[in-house]
Structure formats: C-alpha cells, structure tokens
C-alpha positions as a Python dict, from the first residue, in 0.01 Angstrom:
ca = {
    (1, 'M'): (0, 0, 0),
    (2, 'T'): (376, 22, -27),
    (3, 'Q'): (605, 217, -250),
    (4, 'D'): (851, 40, -473),
    (5, 'K'): (1215, 141, -486),
    (6, 'P'): (1224, 405, -210),
    (7, 'E'): (1548, 582, -134),
    (8, 'M'): (1678, 380, 156),
    (9, 'G'): (1999, 416, 353),
    (10, 'H'): (1758, 409, 647),
    (11, 'G'): (1620, 730, 501),
    (12, 'L'): (1794, 962, 740),
    (13, 'G'): (1908, 1194, 466),
    (14, 'A'): (1675, 1072, 194),
    (15, 'E'): (1368, 1247, 69),
    (16, 'M'): (1047, 1113, 210),
    (17, 'P'): (894, 857, -24),
    (18, 'Q'): (564, 989, -160),
    (19, 'S'): (361, 716, 7),
    (20, 'G'): (605, 588, 267),
    (21, 'V'): (779, 700, 581),
    (22, 'R'): (1112, 880, 571),
    (23, 'G'): (1367, 716, 796),
    (24, 'F'): (1192, 379, 812),
    (25, 'S'): (1429, 114, 950),
    (26, 'P'): (1376, -240, 823),
    (27, 'Q'): (1614, -361, 1094),
    (28, 'A'): (1412, -193, 1370),
    (29, 'L'): (1097, -365, 1242),
    (30, 'D'): (1268, -703, 1221),
    (31, 'D'): (1416, -663, 1572),
    (32, 'A'): (1078, -562, 1718),
    (33, 'M'): (905, -861, 1559),
    (34, 'R'): (1172, -1094, 1701),
    (35, 'R'): (1139, -944, 2050),
    (36, 'K'): (765, -1005, 2037),
    (37, 'G'): (813, -1354, 1896),
    (38, 'A'): (605, -1257, 1594),
    (39, 'G'): (650, -1376, 1240),
    (40, 'R'): (568, -1194, 921),
    (41, 'D'): (230, -1368, 902),
    (42, 'D'): (145, -1249, 1253),
    (43, 'L'): (220, -884, 1181),
    (44, 'A'): (52, -903, 841),
    (45, 'D'): (-267, -1050, 988),
    (46, 'A'): (-266, -803, 1277),
    (47, 'I'): (-250, -493, 1055),
    (48, 'G'): (-434, -619, 747),
    (49, 'V'): (-162, -650, 486),
    (50, 'S'): (-9, -939, 299),
    (51, 'R'): (284, -1141, 429),
    (52, 'Q'): (468, -1028, 117),
    (53, 'S'): (425, -662, 215),
    (54, 'V'): (581, -724, 554),
    (55, 'G'): (858, -925, 391),
    (56, 'S'): (925, -642, 149),
    (57, 'W'): (951, -391, 437),
    (58, 'V'): (1189, -615, 633),
    (59, 'A'): (1402, -668, 322),
    (60, 'G'): (1414, -293, 257),
    (61, 'R'): (1249, -321, -85),
    (62, 'S'): (954, -102, 12),
    (63, 'V'): (837, 126, 291),
    (64, 'P'): (508, 115, 482),
    (65, 'T'): (268, 403, 451),
    (66, 'P'): (239, 624, 759),
    (67, 'A'): (-92, 460, 853),
    (68, 'L'): (59, 111, 829),
    (69, 'L'): (368, 218, 1021),
    (70, 'V'): (146, 347, 1300),
    (71, 'S'): (-55, 23, 1300),
    (72, 'A'): (260, -190, 1308),
    (73, 'A'): (416, 18, 1586),
    (74, 'R'): (102, 0, 1798),
    (75, 'W'): (77, -377, 1754),
    (76, 'L'): (444, -415, 1843),
    (77, 'D'): (397, -191, 2152),
    (78, 'L'): (631, 73, 2008),
    (79, 'S'): (605, 431, 1897),
    (80, 'P'): (626, 512, 1526),
    (81, 'A'): (958, 686, 1604),
    (82, 'D'): (1101, 349, 1709),
    (83, 'L'): (1047, 219, 1355),
    (84, 'A'): (1152, 541, 1181),
    (85, 'P'): (1441, 671, 1393),
    (86, 'V'): (1510, 1011, 1238),
    (87, 'P'): (1750, 1208, 1462),
    (88, 'A'): (1593, 1510, 1634),
    (89, 'D'): (1815, 1753, 1442),
    (90, 'R'): (1683, 1616, 1110),
    (91, 'L'): (1313, 1600, 1186),
    (92, 'R'): (1078, 1766, 940),
    (93, 'I'): (712, 1854, 979),
    (94, 'A'): (590, 1524, 833),
    (95, 'D'): (819, 1329, 1066),
    (96, 'L'): (657, 1499, 1365),
    (97, 'R'): (313, 1401, 1242),
    (98, 'V'): (422, 1041, 1194),
    (99, 'R'): (586, 1037, 1539),
    (100, 'A'): (253, 1153, 1680),
    (101, 'G'): (97, 848, 1519),
    (102, 'L'): (-121, 1041, 1277),
    (103, 'T'): (-195, 1002, 911),
    (104, 'Q'): (-226, 1321, 706),
    (105, 'R'): (-604, 1284, 711),
    (106, 'E'): (-612, 1243, 1089),
    (107, 'A'): (-381, 1540, 1137),
    (108, 'A'): (-595, 1756, 907),
    (109, 'E'): (-907, 1666, 1105),
    (110, 'A'): (-738, 1732, 1440),
    (111, 'L'): (-601, 2064, 1314),
    (112, 'D'): (-929, 2160, 1146),
    (113, 'V'): (-763, 2220, 808),
    (114, 'G'): (-786, 2049, 474),
    (115, 'S'): (-565, 1756, 381),
    (116, 'T'): (-420, 1967, 100),
    (117, 'T'): (-298, 2221, 356),
    (118, 'I'): (-114, 1947, 548),
    (119, 'T'): (37, 1810, 227),
    (120, 'E'): (156, 2152, 112),
    (121, 'V'): (303, 2240, 452),
    (122, 'E'): (479, 1903, 474),
    (123, 'R'): (633, 1960, 133),
    (124, 'G'): (752, 2307, 231),
    (125, 'R'): (532, 2461, -36),
    (126, 'R'): (295, 2656, 189),
    (127, 'Q'): (390, 2893, 467),
    (128, 'F'): (178, 2845, 772),
    (129, 'K'): (72, 3100, 1026),
    (130, 'S'): (192, 3074, 1383),
    (131, 'E'): (-157, 2976, 1498),
    (132, 'L'): (-140, 2660, 1283),
    (133, 'G'): (210, 2595, 1417),
    (134, 'E'): (79, 2630, 1773),
    (135, 'R'): (-205, 2387, 1700),
    (136, 'M'): (43, 2146, 1538),
    (137, 'A'): (260, 2162, 1849),
    (138, 'E'): (-39, 2074, 2065),
    (139, 'V'): (-170, 1795, 1841),
    (140, 'Y'): (176, 1648, 1776),
    (141, 'G'): (272, 1672, 2143),
    (142, 'V'): (585, 1886, 2101),
    (143, 'D'): (696, 2239, 2180),
    (144, 'Y'): (637, 2511, 1923),
    (145, 'A'): (1015, 2554, 1890),
    (146, 'I'): (1036, 2196, 1759),
    (147, 'I'): (763, 2268, 1503),
    (148, 'D'): (944, 2586, 1396),
    (149, 'A'): (1280, 2410, 1358),
    (150, 'A'): (1121, 2120, 1168),
    (151, 'W'): (947, 2369, 938),
    (152, 'K'): (1279, 2540, 862),
    (153, 'R'): (1439, 2204, 780),
    (154, 'T'): (1140, 2116, 559),
    (155, 'V'): (1176, 2439, 361),
    (156, 'A'): (1554, 2398, 337),
    (157, 'A'): (1514, 2043, 207),
    (158, 'R'): (1267, 2162, -56),
    (159, 'Q'): (1502, 2441, -163),
    (160, 'A'): (1797, 2200, -181),
    (161, 'R'): (1588, 1971, -402),
    (162, 'L'): (1496, 2261, -632),
    (163, 'D'): (1858, 2375, -648),
    (164, 'S'): (1969, 2024, -746),
    (165, 'L'): (1735, 2005, -1046),
}
C-alpha cells in the first residue's frame, strides 16, 4: 500500500512517486494527528492500514497512496492539500485530482473516461481536448485556467525528465 524509498524533500520539486502522493508532508500528518490527540494505532485502525504503515509515513520512509491520503485527511478533518502542501505555482494535473480527494479510478468515473486516459494525462503523455479540461475543472472544483496551467507544468516536468535521461 505504500511505496518504498520515495523521493522526499517534502516532494515539492520531486517527481510523483508511482503509487504515492507528490508533496506529501510527514510533518503535516504528525502535527494533524497530535492536534486530534490520535496515535498511530488510531489512524491505522480508522483507515484500514497497519500501524507500521502510518509509522513509515510519519518517519518519511514511505508515502501513502492517494486513496489512503484522502482517507487519512478525511478522518483528521483536513483536506488532502493539508497533507500534501504543493504550492499553487507547482501544481500538476495529478495534484489537482488528489486535492479534490479523488483516486484515479474515481476521477475516471466522474469524467466518464478510462483510467488509462487519466494516467496518461497525469504523466503528460496524452494531450487532452478542452472539453476534458473543462470537465476536469468542474469535477476538481477549480477554474479551467488552473487546469491549463497545471497541464503545462505536467508536460514541462515530463520533458525535463526526458531531457535528463
């Protein structure tokens, strides 16, 4: 359920882990649990993971999946963005989905597209038509301009990765 050895540094400039959330903040999770008076066992039991998984997230050794981040945020009375504080000028398409509290599967269903389409768009590998961008804006609860800017950053990040290889 978690990914080992993600690029950390709070993820603000790091690539998104394949199965985790870019920008995840172990400190934000720890602080939120303390404010609620919750221990690792409490959060683990509430969202259906092991105490060790929660401990690994808090220690920064692994990153929760988007679905688990959403579950943890909801239980802690937070938004997913509170636990993955990516600055607005660095948001990518996948970050917007996570901030909306959606898994890829949920987003695909809400957008009436296949999960592969969401994956390819979030990786900057598939251009999307403005009608999909408009639907994303509606489903993710943001303006189309935010979707457009996040898409451009997503594509630029992919190109930078390719150029670095």
